[in-house]
mmCIF file of C-alpha atoms in Angstrom:
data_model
loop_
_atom_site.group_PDB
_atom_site.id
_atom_site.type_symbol
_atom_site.label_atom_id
_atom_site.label_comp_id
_atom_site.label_asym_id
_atom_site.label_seq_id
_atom_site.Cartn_x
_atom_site.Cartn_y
_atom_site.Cartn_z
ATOM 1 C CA UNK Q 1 49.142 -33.646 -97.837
ATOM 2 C CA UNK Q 2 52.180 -33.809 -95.546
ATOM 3 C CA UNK Q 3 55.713 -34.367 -96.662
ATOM 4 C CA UNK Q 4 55.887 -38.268 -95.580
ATOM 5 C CA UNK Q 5 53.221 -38.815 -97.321
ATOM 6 C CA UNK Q 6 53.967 -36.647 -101.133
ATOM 7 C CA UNK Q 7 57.694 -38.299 -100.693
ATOM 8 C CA UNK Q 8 56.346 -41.599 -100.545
ATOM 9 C CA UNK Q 9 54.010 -40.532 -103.436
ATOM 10 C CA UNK Q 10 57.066 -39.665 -105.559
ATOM 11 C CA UNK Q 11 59.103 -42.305 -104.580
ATOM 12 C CA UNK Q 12 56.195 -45.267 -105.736
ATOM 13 C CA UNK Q 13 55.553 -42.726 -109.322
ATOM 14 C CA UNK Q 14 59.768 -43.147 -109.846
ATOM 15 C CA UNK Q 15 59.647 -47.189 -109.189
ATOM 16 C CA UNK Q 16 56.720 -47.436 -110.909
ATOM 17 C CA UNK Q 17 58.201 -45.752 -114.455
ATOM 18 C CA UNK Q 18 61.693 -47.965 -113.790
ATOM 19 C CA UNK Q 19 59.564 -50.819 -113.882
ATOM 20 C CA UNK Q 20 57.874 -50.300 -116.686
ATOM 21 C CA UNK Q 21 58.429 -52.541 -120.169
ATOM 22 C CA UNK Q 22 58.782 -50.214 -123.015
ATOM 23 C CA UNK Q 23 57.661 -46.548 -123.244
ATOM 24 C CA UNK Q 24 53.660 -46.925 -122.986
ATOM 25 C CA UNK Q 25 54.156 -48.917 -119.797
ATOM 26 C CA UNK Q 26 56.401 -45.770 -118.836
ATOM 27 C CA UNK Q 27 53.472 -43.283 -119.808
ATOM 28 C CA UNK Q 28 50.883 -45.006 -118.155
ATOM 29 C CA UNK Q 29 52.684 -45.668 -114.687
ATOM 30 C CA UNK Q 30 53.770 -41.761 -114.727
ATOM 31 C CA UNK Q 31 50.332 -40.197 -115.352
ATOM 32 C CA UNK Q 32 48.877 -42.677 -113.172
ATOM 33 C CA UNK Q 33 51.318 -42.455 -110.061
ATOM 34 C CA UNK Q 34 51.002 -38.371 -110.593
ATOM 35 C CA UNK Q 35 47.512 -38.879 -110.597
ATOM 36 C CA UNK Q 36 47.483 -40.712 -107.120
ATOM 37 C CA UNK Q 37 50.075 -38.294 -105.534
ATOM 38 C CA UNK Q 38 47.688 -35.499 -106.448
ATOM 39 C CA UNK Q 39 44.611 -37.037 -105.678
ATOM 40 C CA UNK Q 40 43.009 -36.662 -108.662
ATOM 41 C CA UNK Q 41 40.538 -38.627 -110.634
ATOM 42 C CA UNK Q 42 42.086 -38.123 -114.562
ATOM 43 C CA UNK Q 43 45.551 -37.235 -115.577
ATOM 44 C CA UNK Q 44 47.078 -37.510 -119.007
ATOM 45 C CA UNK Q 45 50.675 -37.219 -120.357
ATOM 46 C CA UNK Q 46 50.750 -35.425 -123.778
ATOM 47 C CA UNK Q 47 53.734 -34.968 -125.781
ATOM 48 C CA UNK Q 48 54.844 -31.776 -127.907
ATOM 49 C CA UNK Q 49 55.027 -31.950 -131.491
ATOM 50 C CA UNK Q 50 57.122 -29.266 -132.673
ATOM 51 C CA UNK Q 51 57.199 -29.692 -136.061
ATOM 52 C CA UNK Q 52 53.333 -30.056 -136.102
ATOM 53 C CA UNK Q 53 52.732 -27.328 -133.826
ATOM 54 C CA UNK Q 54 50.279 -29.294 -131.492
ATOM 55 C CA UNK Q 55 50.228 -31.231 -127.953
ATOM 56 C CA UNK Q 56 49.565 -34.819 -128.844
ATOM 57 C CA UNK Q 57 47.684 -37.339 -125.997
ATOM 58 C CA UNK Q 58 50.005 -39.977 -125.483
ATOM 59 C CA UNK Q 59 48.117 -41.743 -122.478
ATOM 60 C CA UNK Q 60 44.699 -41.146 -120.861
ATOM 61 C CA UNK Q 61 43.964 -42.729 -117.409
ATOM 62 C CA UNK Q 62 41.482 -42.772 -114.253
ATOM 63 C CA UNK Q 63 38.026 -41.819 -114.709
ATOM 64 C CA UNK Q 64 37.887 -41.202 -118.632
ATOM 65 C CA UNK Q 65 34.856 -39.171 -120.195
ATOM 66 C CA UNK Q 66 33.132 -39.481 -123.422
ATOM 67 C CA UNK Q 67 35.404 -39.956 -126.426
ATOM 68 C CA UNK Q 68 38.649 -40.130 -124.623
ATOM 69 C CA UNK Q 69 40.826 -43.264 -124.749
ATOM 70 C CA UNK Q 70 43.387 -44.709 -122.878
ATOM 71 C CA UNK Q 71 45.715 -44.631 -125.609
ATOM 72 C CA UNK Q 72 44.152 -42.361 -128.358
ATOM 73 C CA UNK Q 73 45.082 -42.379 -131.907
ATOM 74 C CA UNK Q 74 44.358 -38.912 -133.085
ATOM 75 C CA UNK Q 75 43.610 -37.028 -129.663
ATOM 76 C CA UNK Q 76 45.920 -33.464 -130.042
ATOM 77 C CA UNK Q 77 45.684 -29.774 -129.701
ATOM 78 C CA UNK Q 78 46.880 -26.831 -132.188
ATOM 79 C CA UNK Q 79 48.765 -24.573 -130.183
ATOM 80 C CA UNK Q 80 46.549 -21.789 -131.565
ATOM 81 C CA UNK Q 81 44.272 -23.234 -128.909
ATOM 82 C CA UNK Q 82 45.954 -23.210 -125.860
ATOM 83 C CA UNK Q 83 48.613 -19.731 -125.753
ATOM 84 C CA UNK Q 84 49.835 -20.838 -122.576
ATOM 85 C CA UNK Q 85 51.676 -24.210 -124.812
ATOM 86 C CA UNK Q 86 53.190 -21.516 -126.548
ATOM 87 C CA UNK Q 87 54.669 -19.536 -123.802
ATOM 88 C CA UNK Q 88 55.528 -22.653 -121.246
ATOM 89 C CA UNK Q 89 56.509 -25.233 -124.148
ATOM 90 C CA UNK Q 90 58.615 -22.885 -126.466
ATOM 91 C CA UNK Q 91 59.638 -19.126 -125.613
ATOM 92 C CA UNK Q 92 60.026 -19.031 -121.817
ATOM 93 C CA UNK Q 93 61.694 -22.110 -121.798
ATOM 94 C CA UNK Q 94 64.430 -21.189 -124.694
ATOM 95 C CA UNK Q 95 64.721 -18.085 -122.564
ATOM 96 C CA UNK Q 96 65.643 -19.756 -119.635
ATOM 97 C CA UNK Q 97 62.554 -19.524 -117.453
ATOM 98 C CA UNK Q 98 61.860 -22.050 -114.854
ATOM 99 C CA UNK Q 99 59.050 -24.066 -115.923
ATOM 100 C CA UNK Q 100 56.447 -24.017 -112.975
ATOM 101 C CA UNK Q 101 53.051 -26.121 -113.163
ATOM 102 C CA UNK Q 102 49.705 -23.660 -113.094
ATOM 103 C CA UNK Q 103 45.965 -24.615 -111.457
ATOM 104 C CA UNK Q 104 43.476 -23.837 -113.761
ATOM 105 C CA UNK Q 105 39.748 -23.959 -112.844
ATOM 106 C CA UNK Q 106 35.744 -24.466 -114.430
ATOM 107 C CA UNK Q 107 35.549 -21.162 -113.190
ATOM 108 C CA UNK Q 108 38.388 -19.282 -114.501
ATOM 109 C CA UNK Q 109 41.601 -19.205 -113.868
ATOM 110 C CA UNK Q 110 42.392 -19.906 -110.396
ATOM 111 C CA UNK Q 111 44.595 -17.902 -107.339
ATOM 112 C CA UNK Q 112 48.005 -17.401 -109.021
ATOM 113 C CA UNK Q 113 46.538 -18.914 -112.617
ATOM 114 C CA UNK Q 114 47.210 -17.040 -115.816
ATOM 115 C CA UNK Q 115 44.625 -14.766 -117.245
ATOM 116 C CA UNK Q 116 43.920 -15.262 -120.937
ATOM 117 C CA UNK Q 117 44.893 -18.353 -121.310
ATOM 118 C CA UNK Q 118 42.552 -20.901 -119.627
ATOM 119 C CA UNK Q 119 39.309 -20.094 -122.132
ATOM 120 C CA UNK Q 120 40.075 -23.680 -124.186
ATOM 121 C CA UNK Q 121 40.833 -25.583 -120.412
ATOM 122 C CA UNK Q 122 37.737 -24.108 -118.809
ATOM 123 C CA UNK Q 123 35.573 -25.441 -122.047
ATOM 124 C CA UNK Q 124 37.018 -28.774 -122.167
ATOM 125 C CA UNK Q 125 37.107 -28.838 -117.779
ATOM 126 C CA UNK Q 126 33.500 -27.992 -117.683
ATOM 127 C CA UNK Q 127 32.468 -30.563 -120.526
ATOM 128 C CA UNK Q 128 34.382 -33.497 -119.244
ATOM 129 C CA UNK Q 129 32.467 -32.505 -115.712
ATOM 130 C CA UNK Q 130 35.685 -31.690 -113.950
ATOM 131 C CA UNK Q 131 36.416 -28.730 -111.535
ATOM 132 C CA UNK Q 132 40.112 -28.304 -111.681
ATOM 133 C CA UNK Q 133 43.427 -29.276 -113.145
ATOM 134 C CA UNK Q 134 46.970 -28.295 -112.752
ATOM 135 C CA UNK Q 135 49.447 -28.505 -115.901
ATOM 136 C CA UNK Q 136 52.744 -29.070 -115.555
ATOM 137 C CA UNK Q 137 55.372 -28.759 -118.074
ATOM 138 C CA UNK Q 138 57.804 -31.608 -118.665
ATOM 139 C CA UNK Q 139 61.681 -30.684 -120.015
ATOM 140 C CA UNK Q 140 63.803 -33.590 -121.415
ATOM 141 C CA UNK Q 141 67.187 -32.515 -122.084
ATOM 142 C CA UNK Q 142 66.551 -29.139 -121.477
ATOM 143 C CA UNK Q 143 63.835 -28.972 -124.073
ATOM 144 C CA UNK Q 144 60.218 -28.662 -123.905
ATOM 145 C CA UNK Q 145 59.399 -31.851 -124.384
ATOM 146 C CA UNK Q 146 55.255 -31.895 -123.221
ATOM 147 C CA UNK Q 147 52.691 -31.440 -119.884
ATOM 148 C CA UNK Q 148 51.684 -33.470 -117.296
ATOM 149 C CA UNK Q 149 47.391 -32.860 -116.979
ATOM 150 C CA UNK Q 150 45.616 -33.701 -113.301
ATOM 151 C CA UNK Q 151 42.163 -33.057 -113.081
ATOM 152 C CA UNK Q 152 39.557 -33.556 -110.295
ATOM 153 C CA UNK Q 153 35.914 -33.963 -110.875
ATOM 154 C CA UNK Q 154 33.449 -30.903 -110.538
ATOM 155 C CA UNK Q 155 32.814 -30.573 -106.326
ATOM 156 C CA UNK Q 156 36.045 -32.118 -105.354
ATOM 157 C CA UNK Q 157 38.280 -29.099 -103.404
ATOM 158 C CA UNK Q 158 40.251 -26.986 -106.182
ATOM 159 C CA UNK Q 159 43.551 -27.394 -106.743
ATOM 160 C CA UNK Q 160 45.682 -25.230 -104.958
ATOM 161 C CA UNK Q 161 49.419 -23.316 -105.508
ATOM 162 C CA UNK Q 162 51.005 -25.832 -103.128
ATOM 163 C CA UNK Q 163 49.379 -28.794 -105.474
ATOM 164 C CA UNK Q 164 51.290 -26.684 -108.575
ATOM 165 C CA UNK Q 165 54.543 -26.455 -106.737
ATOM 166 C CA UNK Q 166 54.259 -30.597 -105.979
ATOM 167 C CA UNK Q 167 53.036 -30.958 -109.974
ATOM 168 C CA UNK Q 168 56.405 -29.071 -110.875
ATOM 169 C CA UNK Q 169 58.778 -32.154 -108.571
ATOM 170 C CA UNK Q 170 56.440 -34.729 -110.192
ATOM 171 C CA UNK Q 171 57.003 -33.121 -113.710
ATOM 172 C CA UNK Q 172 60.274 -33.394 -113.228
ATOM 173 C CA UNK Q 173 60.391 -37.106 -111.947
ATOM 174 C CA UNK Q 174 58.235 -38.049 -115.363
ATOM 175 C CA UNK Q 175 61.088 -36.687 -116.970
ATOM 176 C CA UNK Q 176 63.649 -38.322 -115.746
ATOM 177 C CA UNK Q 177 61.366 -41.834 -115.909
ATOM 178 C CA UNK Q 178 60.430 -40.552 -119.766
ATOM 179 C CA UNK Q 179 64.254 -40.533 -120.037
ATOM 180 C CA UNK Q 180 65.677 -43.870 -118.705
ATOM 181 C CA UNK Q 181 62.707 -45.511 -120.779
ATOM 182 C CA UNK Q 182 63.788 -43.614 -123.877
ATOM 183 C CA UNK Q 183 66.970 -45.091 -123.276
ATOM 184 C CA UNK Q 184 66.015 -48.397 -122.732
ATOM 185 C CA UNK Q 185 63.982 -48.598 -125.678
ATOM 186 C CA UNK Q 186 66.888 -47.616 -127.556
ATOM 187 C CA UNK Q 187 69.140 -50.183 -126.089
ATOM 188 C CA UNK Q 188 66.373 -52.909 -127.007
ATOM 189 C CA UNK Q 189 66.391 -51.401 -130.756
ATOM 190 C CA UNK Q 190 69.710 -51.861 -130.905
ATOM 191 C CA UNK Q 191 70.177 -54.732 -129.723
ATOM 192 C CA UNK Q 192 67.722 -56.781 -131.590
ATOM 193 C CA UNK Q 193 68.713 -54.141 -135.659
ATOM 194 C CA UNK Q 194 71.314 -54.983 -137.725
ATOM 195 C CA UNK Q 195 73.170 -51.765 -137.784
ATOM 196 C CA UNK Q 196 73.897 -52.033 -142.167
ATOM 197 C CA UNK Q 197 70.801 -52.479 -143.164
ATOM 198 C CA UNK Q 198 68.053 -51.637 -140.322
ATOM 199 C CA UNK Q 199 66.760 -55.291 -140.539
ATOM 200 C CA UNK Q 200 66.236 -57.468 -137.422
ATOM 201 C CA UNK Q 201 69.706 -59.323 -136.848
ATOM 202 C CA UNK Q 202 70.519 -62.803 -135.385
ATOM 203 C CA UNK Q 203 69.079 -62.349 -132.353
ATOM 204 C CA UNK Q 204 66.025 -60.799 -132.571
ATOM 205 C CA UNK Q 205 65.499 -64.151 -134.982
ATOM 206 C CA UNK Q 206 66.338 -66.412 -132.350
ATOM 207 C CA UNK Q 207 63.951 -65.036 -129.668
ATOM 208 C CA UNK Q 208 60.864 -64.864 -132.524
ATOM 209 C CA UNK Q 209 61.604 -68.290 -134.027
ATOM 210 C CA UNK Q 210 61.577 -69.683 -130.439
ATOM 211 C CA UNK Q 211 58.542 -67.839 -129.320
ATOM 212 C CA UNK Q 212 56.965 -69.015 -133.059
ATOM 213 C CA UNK Q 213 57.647 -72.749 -132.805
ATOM 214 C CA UNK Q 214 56.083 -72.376 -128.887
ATOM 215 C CA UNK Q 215 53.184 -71.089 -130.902
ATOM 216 C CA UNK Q 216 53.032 -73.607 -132.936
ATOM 217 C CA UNK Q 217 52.774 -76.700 -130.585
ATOM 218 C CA UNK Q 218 50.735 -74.785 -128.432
ATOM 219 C CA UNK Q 219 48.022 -73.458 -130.963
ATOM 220 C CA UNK Q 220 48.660 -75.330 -134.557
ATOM 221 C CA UNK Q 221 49.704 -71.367 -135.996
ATOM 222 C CA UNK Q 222 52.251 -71.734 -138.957
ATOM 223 C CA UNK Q 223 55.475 -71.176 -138.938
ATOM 224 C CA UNK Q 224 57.466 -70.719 -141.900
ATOM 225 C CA UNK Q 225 61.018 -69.560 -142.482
ATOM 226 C CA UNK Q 226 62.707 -68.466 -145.727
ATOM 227 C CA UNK Q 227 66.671 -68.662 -145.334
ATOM 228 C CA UNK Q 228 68.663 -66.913 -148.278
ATOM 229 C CA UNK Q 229 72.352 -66.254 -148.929
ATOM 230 C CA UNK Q 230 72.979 -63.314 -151.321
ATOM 231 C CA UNK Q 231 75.208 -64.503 -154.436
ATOM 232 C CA UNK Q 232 78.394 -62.955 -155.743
ATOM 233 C CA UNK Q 233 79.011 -60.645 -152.439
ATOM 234 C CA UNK Q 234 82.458 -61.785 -152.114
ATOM 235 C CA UNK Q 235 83.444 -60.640 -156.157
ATOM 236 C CA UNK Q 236 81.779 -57.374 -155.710
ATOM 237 C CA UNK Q 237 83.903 -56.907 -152.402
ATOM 238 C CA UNK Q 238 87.240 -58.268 -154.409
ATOM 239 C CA UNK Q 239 86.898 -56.387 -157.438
ATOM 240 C CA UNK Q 240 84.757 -52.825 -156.407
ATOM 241 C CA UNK Q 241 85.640 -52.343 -152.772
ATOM 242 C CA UNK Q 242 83.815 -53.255 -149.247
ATOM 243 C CA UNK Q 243 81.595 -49.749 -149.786
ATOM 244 C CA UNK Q 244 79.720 -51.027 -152.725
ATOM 245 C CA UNK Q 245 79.635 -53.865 -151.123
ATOM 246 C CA UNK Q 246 77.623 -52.780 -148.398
ATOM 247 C CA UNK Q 247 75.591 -50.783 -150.777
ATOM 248 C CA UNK Q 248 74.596 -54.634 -152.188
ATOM 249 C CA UNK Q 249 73.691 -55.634 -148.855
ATOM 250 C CA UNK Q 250 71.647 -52.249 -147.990
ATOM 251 C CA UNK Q 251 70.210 -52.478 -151.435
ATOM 252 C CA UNK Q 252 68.923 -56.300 -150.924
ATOM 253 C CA UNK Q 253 67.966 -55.436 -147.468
ATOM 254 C CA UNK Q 254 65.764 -53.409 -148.978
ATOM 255 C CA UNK Q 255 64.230 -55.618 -151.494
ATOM 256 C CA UNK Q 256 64.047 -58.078 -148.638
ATOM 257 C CA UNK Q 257 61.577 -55.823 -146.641
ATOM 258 C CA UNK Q 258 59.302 -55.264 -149.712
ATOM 259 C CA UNK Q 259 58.913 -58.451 -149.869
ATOM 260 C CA UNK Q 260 58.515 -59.511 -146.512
ATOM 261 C CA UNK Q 261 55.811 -56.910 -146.667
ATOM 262 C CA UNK Q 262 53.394 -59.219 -148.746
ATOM 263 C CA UNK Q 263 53.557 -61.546 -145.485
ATOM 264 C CA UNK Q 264 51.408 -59.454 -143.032
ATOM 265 C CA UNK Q 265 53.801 -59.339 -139.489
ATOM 266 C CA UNK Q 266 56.986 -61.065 -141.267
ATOM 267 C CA UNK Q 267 60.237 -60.286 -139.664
ATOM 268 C CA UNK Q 268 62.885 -59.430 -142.124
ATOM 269 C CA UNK Q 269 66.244 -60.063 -140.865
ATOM 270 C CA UNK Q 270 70.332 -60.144 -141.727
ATOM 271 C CA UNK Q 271 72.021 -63.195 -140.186
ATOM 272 C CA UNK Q 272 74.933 -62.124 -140.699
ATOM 273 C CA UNK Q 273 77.625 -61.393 -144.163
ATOM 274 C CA UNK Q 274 75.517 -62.210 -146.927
ATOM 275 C CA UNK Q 275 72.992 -64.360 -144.819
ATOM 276 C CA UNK Q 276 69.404 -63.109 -144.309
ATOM 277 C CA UNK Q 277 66.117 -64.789 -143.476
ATOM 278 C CA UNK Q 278 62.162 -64.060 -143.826
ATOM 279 C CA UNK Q 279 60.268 -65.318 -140.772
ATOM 280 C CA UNK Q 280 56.046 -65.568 -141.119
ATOM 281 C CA UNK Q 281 54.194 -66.670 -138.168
ATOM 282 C CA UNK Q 282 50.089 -67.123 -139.809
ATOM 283 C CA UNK Q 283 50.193 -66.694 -143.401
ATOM 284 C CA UNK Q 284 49.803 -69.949 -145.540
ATOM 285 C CA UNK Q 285 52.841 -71.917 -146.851
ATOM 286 C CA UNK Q 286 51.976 -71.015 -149.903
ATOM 287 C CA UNK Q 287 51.597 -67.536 -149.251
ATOM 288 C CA UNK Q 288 55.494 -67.424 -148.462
ATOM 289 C CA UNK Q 289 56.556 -69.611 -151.376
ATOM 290 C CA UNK Q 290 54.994 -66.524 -153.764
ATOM 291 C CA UNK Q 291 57.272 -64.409 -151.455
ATOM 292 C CA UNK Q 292 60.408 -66.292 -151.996
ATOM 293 C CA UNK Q 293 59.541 -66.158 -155.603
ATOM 294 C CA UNK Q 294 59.492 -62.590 -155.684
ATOM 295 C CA UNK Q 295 62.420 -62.388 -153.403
ATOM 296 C CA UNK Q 296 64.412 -63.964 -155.747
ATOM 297 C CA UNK Q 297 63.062 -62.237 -158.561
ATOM 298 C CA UNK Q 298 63.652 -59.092 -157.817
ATOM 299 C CA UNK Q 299 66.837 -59.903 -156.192
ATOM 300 C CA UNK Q 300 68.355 -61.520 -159.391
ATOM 301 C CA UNK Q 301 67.322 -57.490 -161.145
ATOM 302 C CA UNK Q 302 69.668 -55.503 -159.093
ATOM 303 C CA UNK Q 303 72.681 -53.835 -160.728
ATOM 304 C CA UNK Q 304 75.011 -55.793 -158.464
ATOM 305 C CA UNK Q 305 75.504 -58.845 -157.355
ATOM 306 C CA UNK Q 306 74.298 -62.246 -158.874
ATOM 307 C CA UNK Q 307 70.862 -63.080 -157.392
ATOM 308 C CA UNK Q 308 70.271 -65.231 -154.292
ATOM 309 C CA UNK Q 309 69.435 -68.664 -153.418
ATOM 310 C CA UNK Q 310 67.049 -68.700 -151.527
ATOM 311 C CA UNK Q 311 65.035 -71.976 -148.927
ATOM 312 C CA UNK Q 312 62.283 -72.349 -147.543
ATOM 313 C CA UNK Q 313 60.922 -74.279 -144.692
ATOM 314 C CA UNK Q 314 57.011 -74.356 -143.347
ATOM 315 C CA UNK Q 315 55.119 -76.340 -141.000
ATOM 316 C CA UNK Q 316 52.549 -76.189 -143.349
ATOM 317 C CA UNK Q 317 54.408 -78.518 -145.882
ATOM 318 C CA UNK Q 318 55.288 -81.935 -145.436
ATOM 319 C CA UNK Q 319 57.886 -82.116 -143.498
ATOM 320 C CA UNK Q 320 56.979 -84.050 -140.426
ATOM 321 C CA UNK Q 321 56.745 -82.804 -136.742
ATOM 322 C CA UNK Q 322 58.514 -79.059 -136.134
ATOM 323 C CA UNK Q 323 59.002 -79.460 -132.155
ATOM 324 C CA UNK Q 324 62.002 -76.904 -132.125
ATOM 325 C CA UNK Q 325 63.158 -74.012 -133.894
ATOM 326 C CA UNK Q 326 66.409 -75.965 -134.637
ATOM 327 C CA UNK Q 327 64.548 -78.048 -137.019
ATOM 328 C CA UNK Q 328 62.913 -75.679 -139.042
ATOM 329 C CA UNK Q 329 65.716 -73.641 -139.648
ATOM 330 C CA UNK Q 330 67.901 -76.400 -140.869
ATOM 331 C CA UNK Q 331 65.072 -77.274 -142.789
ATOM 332 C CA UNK Q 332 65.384 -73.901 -144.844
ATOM 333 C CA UNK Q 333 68.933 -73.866 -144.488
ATOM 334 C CA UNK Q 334 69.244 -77.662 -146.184
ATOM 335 C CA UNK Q 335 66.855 -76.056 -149.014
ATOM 336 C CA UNK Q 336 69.053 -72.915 -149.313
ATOM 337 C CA UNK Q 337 72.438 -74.586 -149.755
ATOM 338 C CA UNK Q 338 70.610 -76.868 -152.586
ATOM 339 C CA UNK Q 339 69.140 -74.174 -154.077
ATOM 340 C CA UNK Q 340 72.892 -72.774 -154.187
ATOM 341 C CA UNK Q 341 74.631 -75.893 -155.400
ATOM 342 C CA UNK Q 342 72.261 -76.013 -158.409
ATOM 343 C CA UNK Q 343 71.960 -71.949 -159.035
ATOM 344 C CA UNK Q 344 68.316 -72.331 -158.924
ATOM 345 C CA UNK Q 345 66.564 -68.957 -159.727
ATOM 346 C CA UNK Q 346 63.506 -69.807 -157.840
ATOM 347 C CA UNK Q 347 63.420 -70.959 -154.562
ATOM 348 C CA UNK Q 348 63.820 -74.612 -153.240
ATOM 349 C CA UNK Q 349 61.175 -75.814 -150.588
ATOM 350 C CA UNK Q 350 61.239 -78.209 -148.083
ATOM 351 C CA UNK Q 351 58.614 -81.105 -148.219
ATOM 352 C CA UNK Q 352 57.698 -80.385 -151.654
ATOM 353 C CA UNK Q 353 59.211 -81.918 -154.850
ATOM 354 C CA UNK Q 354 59.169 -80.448 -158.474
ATOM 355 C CA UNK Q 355 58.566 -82.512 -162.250
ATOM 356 C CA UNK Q 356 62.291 -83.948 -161.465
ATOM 357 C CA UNK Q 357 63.643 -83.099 -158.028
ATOM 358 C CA UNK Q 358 63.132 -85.310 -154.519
ATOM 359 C CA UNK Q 359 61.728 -83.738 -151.332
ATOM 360 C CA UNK Q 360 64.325 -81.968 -149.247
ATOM 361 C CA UNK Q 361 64.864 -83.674 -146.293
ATOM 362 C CA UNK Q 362 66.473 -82.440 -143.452
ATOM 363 C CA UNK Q 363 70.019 -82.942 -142.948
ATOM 364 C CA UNK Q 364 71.950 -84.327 -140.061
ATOM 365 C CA UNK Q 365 74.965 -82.212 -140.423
ATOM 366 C CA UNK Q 366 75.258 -78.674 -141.250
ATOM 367 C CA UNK Q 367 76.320 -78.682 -144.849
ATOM 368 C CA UNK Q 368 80.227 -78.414 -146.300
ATOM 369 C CA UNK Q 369 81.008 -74.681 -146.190
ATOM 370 C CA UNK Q 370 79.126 -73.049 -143.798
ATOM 371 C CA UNK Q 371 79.659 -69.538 -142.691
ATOM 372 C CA UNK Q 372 80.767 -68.734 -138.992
ATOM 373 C CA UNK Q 373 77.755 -66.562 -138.571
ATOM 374 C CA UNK Q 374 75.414 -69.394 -139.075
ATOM 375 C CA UNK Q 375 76.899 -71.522 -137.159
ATOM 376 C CA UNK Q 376 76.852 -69.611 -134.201
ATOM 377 C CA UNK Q 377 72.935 -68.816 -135.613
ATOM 378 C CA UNK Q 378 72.797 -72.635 -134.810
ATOM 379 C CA UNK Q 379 74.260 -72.733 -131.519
ATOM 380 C CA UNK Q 380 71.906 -69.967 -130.139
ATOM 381 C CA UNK Q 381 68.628 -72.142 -130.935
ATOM 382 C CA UNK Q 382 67.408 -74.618 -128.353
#
């Protein structure tokens, strides 16, 4: 292959990784574009699992054979199977060595391979029907961090030491790809967590509520939304200190995501000071009421604080037509604030009227006394 054409090769694996969504896009484009540049017909990326001792299959891609997947749940190798991982992935490395790709062939190993430790490639090469692979080792951050696999079918010309010595530049492009994605994925975590309490924040709301209520109009799914404020905050801040404070707030947080867990795929999120929500796209409206119920159960058992009041809002309910996520969440919010003004212990819904009480209805204006953070929660939703 001449040098225009492997630079090109490494140039389209590098955009392909930087534009990849999230870190399985990233896996995928980098065994695929290594793949290409070696002219194989199968590569995988597998990543090292230290603390389990084995080389787990992240991705699997090109021409797959029986019982592999593209993106297998359970596909790894004990290091007591394959020396070389030992060697290449853990002692040469920490000792400084250079970590150079090797061919490896259904034959044995291969001009320049390394005796003794192909016997577990050469099984799985010649029952897959492939003729040769090169491995090359991947370091993140000057750790071992897995191997880059290219295979070619049984008949196709054998890899040779130039292909290893190209294998080692695309290893190390991977890495850097396997890097910036690592760091994106990050950013995106961060961005979308409340740092406290390692719920979803404000944001992450707003995008799912929006992308909910689309659902909604589009496909009649229901959308339901369970707005809460978490009672006494501001006397346990006064009289015991911001820390045990934010030990209220981590310790509701917490009750908040148990509960959210009876809602299969609710998001569980802080809006901000002592304002969190529940958001269920699919379960039934009464399906989140029980929720709320247990919300504020358990809530009104913890050592601190003084329980929470606690809205809800579904278009399941009565409540008329939900064409933005504006209206649902002042919905909930109008329930929440009554629920507050009349220290109710269980929580107020929206549409739905108990022995005594009239239907919540939304309001026009945000109620007397709201927060800052909610707000600018308002002013974010279309």
């Amino acid at each position: 292959m001449g040098e225009d054409i492997r630079l090109a090769a490494v140039v389209a694996l590098a955009q392909g990784m930087a534009a990849a969504h999230g870190s399985r896009e990233a896996w995928r484009a980098a065994a695929a574009g290594a793949c290409r540049a070696l002219g194989g017909s199968f590569a995988a990326l597998s990543v090292w699992e230290r603390e389990l001792g084995r080389l787990r299959v992240l991705v699997n891609v090109g021409e797959l054979a029986a019982g592999e997947e593209e993106f297998p749940d359970g596909e790894a190798y004990p290091v007591h199977q394959f020396p070389e991982i030992t060697e290449f992935l853990h002692e040469r490395w920490a000792g400084g060595g250079e970590p150079n790709a090797w061919v490896e062939t259904a034959e044995g190993p291969a001009a320049g391979g390394r005796p003794g430790y192909v016997h577990q490639r050469v099984a799985a090469l010649r029952r897959r029907g492939r003729g040769s692979c090169v491995v090359a080792p991947i370091v993140l951050n000057g750790r071992a961090w897995g191997e880059l696999y290219v295979a070619r079918p049984a008949g196709a010309p054998v890899f040779g030491r130039d292909d290893a010595d190209f294998a080692t530049v695309l290893a190390s492009v991977v890495a850097a790809g396997i890097a910036q994605a690592e760091r994106l994925e990050e950013a995106r975590r961060l961005a979308f967590t409340d740092a406290l309490t390692g719920l979803a924040n404000r944001r992450a709301v707003d995008a799912r509520l929006d992308e909910a209520v689309d659902r909604h109009k589009r496909d009649g799914v229901v959308v339901s939304l369970v707005v809460c404020d978490l009672n006494g905050l501001k006397r346990v801040n006064d009289t015991r200190g911001h820390a045990v404070g934010d030990r209220l707030l981590e310790r509701f947080g917490s009750v908040l995501s148990l509960c959210g867990a009876m809602l299969p795929g609710a998001l569980a999120a802080r809006l901000g000071g002592d304002e969190f929500c529940l958001l269920a796209v699919g379960p039934s409206a009464d399906d989140v009421v029980r929720a709320a119920d247990e919300l504020c159960r358990r809530a009104g058992e913890l050592e601190l604080g003084e329980g929470v009041a606690c809205g809800v809002a579904s278009t399941a309910d009565p409540i008329g037509p939900v064409q933005s996520a504006r209206r649902l969440f002042r919905l909930a919010d109008a329930a929440q604030y009554r629920a507050k003004a009349e220290r109710a212990t269980k929580p107020v819904v929206a549409g739905r009227a108990g022995p005594d009480d009239p239907v919540v209805r939304l309001a026009d204006a945000a109620p007397s006394g709201e927060t800052a953070e909610r707000r600018q929660f308002r002013g974010r939703l279309p």
